[in-house]
Amino acid sequence: MIAVAWWRSPVIAFAIDVLLIIVFAVVGRASHGESNAVVGVLSTAVPFLAGTATGWLVVRVMRRTWPVDVAPGVTVWFATLVVGMVMRHAVGAGTAASFIVVASLVLAAFLLGWRALGAYAVRRFSART
């Protein structure tokens, strides 16, 4: 089971979340023809990264666990979305309704998707043994 569940390490799981937020920022900027310079990507990603860190902290404090599964991942996704949008609005960045909908769906697919795939892999591997 260890080989299949390597992603359950909090450090690795957090790194996956961070990587996916950066991918979200890169793809979003590219789809609007914006420069993908490091500063531009970071300025787009930082509000959502702050939200991800907030979600991880909330899960750790409230549930006394790490958000490596789908259920606590919902808290991470929600915090990522809400904190990210509030921070973007505070600095005058776009928070149009269409962006909120697209960001909600993409972030859910990213932040919950890898957790769901991991849970599926563990179940499938466990069924074989």
PDB file of C-alpha atoms in Angstrom:
ATOM      1  CA  MET A   1       0.000   0.000   0.000  1.00  0.00           C
ATOM      2  CA  ILE A   2       2.914   2.376   0.647  1.00  0.00           C
ATOM      3  CA  ALA A   3       3.928   2.438  -3.025  1.00  0.00           C
ATOM      4  CA  VAL A   4       0.417   3.368  -4.119  1.00  0.00           C
ATOM      5  CA  ALA A   5      -0.248   5.979  -1.428  1.00  0.00           C
ATOM      6  CA  TRP A   6       2.996   7.987  -1.653  1.00  0.00           C
ATOM      7  CA  TRP A   7       0.890  11.097  -2.311  1.00  0.00           C
ATOM      8  CA  ARG A   8      -0.633  10.873   1.197  1.00  0.00           C
ATOM      9  CA  SER A   9       2.474  12.497   2.651  1.00  0.00           C
ATOM     10  CA  PRO A  10       1.395  16.012   3.725  1.00  0.00           C
ATOM     11  CA  VAL A  11       4.462  17.581   2.104  1.00  0.00           C
ATOM     12  CA  ILE A  12       3.826  15.844  -1.219  1.00  0.00           C
ATOM     13  CA  ALA A  13       0.079  16.522  -1.093  1.00  0.00           C
ATOM     14  CA  PHE A  14       0.667  20.221  -0.390  1.00  0.00           C
ATOM     15  CA  ALA A  15       3.214  20.364  -3.216  1.00  0.00           C
ATOM     16  CA  ILE A  16       0.657  18.806  -5.587  1.00  0.00           C
ATOM     17  CA  ASP A  17      -1.891  21.460  -4.591  1.00  0.00           C
ATOM     18  CA  VAL A  18       0.659  24.260  -5.107  1.00  0.00           C
ATOM     19  CA  LEU A  19       1.716  22.864  -8.478  1.00  0.00           C
ATOM     20  CA  LEU A  20      -1.904  22.625  -9.638  1.00  0.00           C
ATOM     21  CA  ILE A  21      -2.629  26.218  -8.559  1.00  0.00           C
ATOM     22  CA  ILE A  22       0.368  27.352 -10.603  1.00  0.00           C
ATOM     23  CA  VAL A  23      -0.867  25.308 -13.584  1.00  0.00           C
ATOM     24  CA  PHE A  24      -4.284  26.970 -13.122  1.00  0.00           C
ATOM     25  CA  ALA A  25      -2.624  30.414 -13.260  1.00  0.00           C
ATOM     26  CA  VAL A  26      -0.456  29.559 -16.282  1.00  0.00           C
ATOM     27  CA  VAL A  27      -3.363  28.102 -18.271  1.00  0.00           C
ATOM     28  CA  GLY A  28      -5.660  30.969 -17.323  1.00  0.00           C
ATOM     29  CA  ARG A  29      -3.146  33.601 -18.370  1.00  0.00           C
ATOM     30  CA  ALA A  30      -2.375  31.753 -21.613  1.00  0.00           C
ATOM     31  CA  SER A  31      -6.062  31.441 -22.498  1.00  0.00           C
ATOM     32  CA  HIS A  32      -6.337  35.233 -22.340  1.00  0.00           C
ATOM     33  CA  GLY A  33      -3.139  35.859 -24.267  1.00  0.00           C
ATOM     34  CA  GLU A  34      -1.388  37.289 -21.219  1.00  0.00           C
ATOM     35  CA  SER A  35       2.327  36.956 -20.709  1.00  0.00           C
ATOM     36  CA  ASN A  36       3.464  33.882 -18.848  1.00  0.00           C
ATOM     37  CA  ALA A  37       6.389  35.648 -17.219  1.00  0.00           C
ATOM     38  CA  VAL A  38       7.148  34.399 -13.744  1.00  0.00           C
ATOM     39  CA  VAL A  39       5.969  37.629 -12.100  1.00  0.00           C
ATOM     40  CA  GLY A  40       2.668  37.553 -13.987  1.00  0.00           C
ATOM     41  CA  VAL A  41       1.995  33.927 -13.115  1.00  0.00           C
ATOM     42  CA  LEU A  42       2.865  34.517  -9.473  1.00  0.00           C
ATOM     43  CA  SER A  43       0.649  37.603  -9.273  1.00  0.00           C
ATOM     44  CA  THR A  44      -2.228  35.494 -10.571  1.00  0.00           C
ATOM     45  CA  ALA A  45      -1.438  32.476  -8.397  1.00  0.00           C
ATOM     46  CA  VAL A  46      -0.645  34.161  -5.052  1.00  0.00           C
ATOM     47  CA  PRO A  47      -4.261  34.851  -3.981  1.00  0.00           C
ATOM     48  CA  PHE A  48      -5.201  31.242  -4.687  1.00  0.00           C
ATOM     49  CA  LEU A  49      -2.048  29.923  -3.023  1.00  0.00           C
ATOM     50  CA  ALA A  50      -2.977  31.946   0.068  1.00  0.00           C
ATOM     51  CA  GLY A  51      -6.407  30.344  -0.056  1.00  0.00           C
ATOM     52  CA  THR A  52      -4.893  26.884  -0.362  1.00  0.00           C
ATOM     53  CA  ALA A  53      -2.651  27.508   2.647  1.00  0.00           C
ATOM     54  CA  THR A  54      -5.681  28.786   4.564  1.00  0.00           C
ATOM     55  CA  GLY A  55      -7.641  25.654   3.688  1.00  0.00           C
ATOM     56  CA  TRP A  56      -4.795  23.413   4.813  1.00  0.00           C
ATOM     57  CA  LEU A  57      -4.539  25.323   8.087  1.00  0.00           C
ATOM     58  CA  VAL A  58      -8.293  25.134   8.716  1.00  0.00           C
ATOM     59  CA  VAL A  59      -8.350  21.374   8.119  1.00  0.00           C
ATOM     60  CA  ARG A  60      -5.290  20.816  10.283  1.00  0.00           C
ATOM     61  CA  VAL A  61      -6.657  22.886  13.191  1.00  0.00           C
ATOM     62  CA  MET A  62     -10.320  21.859  13.016  1.00  0.00           C
ATOM     63  CA  ARG A  63      -9.992  18.185  12.046  1.00  0.00           C
ATOM     64  CA  ARG A  64      -6.516  17.480  13.413  1.00  0.00           C
ATOM     65  CA  THR A  65      -5.649  15.704  10.188  1.00  0.00           C
ATOM     66  CA  TRP A  66      -4.007  16.550   6.885  1.00  0.00           C
ATOM     67  CA  PRO A  67      -6.232  17.263   3.852  1.00  0.00           C
ATOM     68  CA  VAL A  68      -5.013  14.397   1.707  1.00  0.00           C
ATOM     69  CA  ASP A  69      -8.453  12.846   1.129  1.00  0.00           C
ATOM     70  CA  VAL A  70     -11.429  14.113  -0.859  1.00  0.00           C
ATOM     71  CA  ALA A  71     -13.638  15.173   2.090  1.00  0.00           C
ATOM     72  CA  PRO A  72     -11.091  17.524   3.697  1.00  0.00           C
ATOM     73  CA  GLY A  73     -10.034  18.484   0.182  1.00  0.00           C
ATOM     74  CA  VAL A  74     -13.429  20.152  -0.210  1.00  0.00           C
ATOM     75  CA  THR A  75     -12.423  22.574   2.553  1.00  0.00           C
ATOM     76  CA  VAL A  76      -9.138  23.273   0.762  1.00  0.00           C
ATOM     77  CA  TRP A  77     -10.969  23.859  -2.531  1.00  0.00           C
ATOM     78  CA  PHE A  78     -13.542  26.168  -0.925  1.00  0.00           C
ATOM     79  CA  ALA A  79     -10.896  28.188   0.937  1.00  0.00           C
ATOM     80  CA  THR A  80      -8.784  28.415  -2.212  1.00  0.00           C
ATOM     81  CA  LEU A  81     -11.711  29.785  -4.166  1.00  0.00           C
ATOM     82  CA  VAL A  82     -13.087  32.189  -1.540  1.00  0.00           C
ATOM     83  CA  VAL A  83      -9.779  33.598  -0.283  1.00  0.00           C
ATOM     84  CA  GLY A  84      -8.467  33.817  -3.837  1.00  0.00           C
ATOM     85  CA  MET A  85     -11.493  35.752  -5.065  1.00  0.00           C
ATOM     86  CA  VAL A  86     -11.583  38.063  -2.032  1.00  0.00           C
ATOM     87  CA  MET A  87      -7.892  38.879  -2.453  1.00  0.00           C
ATOM     88  CA  ARG A  88      -8.296  39.442  -6.198  1.00  0.00           C
ATOM     89  CA  HIS A  89     -11.250  41.747  -5.571  1.00  0.00           C
ATOM     90  CA  ALA A  90      -9.298  43.647  -2.903  1.00  0.00           C
ATOM     91  CA  VAL A  91      -6.539  44.523  -5.383  1.00  0.00           C
ATOM     92  CA  GLY A  92      -8.893  45.292  -8.255  1.00  0.00           C
ATOM     93  CA  ALA A  93      -8.243  42.128 -10.242  1.00  0.00           C
ATOM     94  CA  GLY A  94     -11.043  40.441 -12.157  1.00  0.00           C
ATOM     95  CA  THR A  95     -13.798  38.654 -10.270  1.00  0.00           C
ATOM     96  CA  ALA A  96     -16.500  38.543 -12.934  1.00  0.00           C
ATOM     97  CA  ALA A  97     -19.206  35.946 -12.387  1.00  0.00           C
ATOM     98  CA  SER A  98     -17.994  33.925 -15.373  1.00  0.00           C
ATOM     99  CA  PHE A  99     -14.468  33.818 -13.932  1.00  0.00           C
ATOM    100  CA  ILE A 100     -15.790  32.680 -10.556  1.00  0.00           C
ATOM    101  CA  VAL A 101     -17.731  29.849 -12.219  1.00  0.00           C
ATOM    102  CA  VAL A 102     -14.794  28.720 -14.355  1.00  0.00           C
ATOM    103  CA  ALA A 103     -12.345  29.000 -11.452  1.00  0.00           C
ATOM    104  CA  SER A 104     -14.730  27.030  -9.224  1.00  0.00           C
ATOM    105  CA  LEU A 105     -14.940  24.188 -11.717  1.00  0.00           C
ATOM    106  CA  VAL A 106     -11.267  24.080 -12.658  1.00  0.00           C
ATOM    107  CA  LEU A 107     -10.066  24.324  -9.065  1.00  0.00           C
ATOM    108  CA  ALA A 108     -12.520  21.603  -8.023  1.00  0.00           C
ATOM    109  CA  ALA A 109     -11.279  19.355 -10.828  1.00  0.00           C
ATOM    110  CA  PHE A 110      -7.661  20.022  -9.866  1.00  0.00           C
ATOM    111  CA  LEU A 111      -7.820  20.002  -6.061  1.00  0.00           C
ATOM    112  CA  LEU A 112     -10.422  17.276  -5.675  1.00  0.00           C
ATOM    113  CA  GLY A 113      -9.573  15.307  -8.802  1.00  0.00           C
ATOM    114  CA  TRP A 114      -6.103  14.188  -7.775  1.00  0.00           C
ATOM    115  CA  ARG A 115      -7.416  13.196  -4.345  1.00  0.00           C
ATOM    116  CA  ALA A 116     -10.229  11.166  -5.910  1.00  0.00           C
ATOM    117  CA  LEU A 117      -7.820   9.462  -8.319  1.00  0.00           C
ATOM    118  CA  GLY A 118      -5.514   8.635  -5.431  1.00  0.00           C
ATOM    119  CA  ALA A 119      -8.362   7.162  -3.381  1.00  0.00           C
ATOM    120  CA  TYR A 120      -9.434   5.112  -6.397  1.00  0.00           C
ATOM    121  CA  ALA A 121      -5.897   3.812  -6.901  1.00  0.00           C
ATOM    122  CA  VAL A 122      -5.641   2.775  -3.246  1.00  0.00           C
ATOM    123  CA  ARG A 123      -9.006   0.974  -3.391  1.00  0.00           C
ATOM    124  CA  ARG A 124      -8.094  -0.755  -6.629  1.00  0.00           C
ATOM    125  CA  PHE A 125      -4.690  -1.815  -5.332  1.00  0.00           C
ATOM    126  CA  SER A 126      -6.194  -3.005  -2.029  1.00  0.00           C
ATOM    127  CA  ALA A 127      -8.774  -5.107  -3.891  1.00  0.00           C
ATOM    128  CA  ARG A 128      -5.966  -6.953  -5.691  1.00  0.00           C
ATOM    129  CA  THR A 129      -4.124  -7.945  -2.540  1.00  0.00           C
TER     130      THR A 129
END
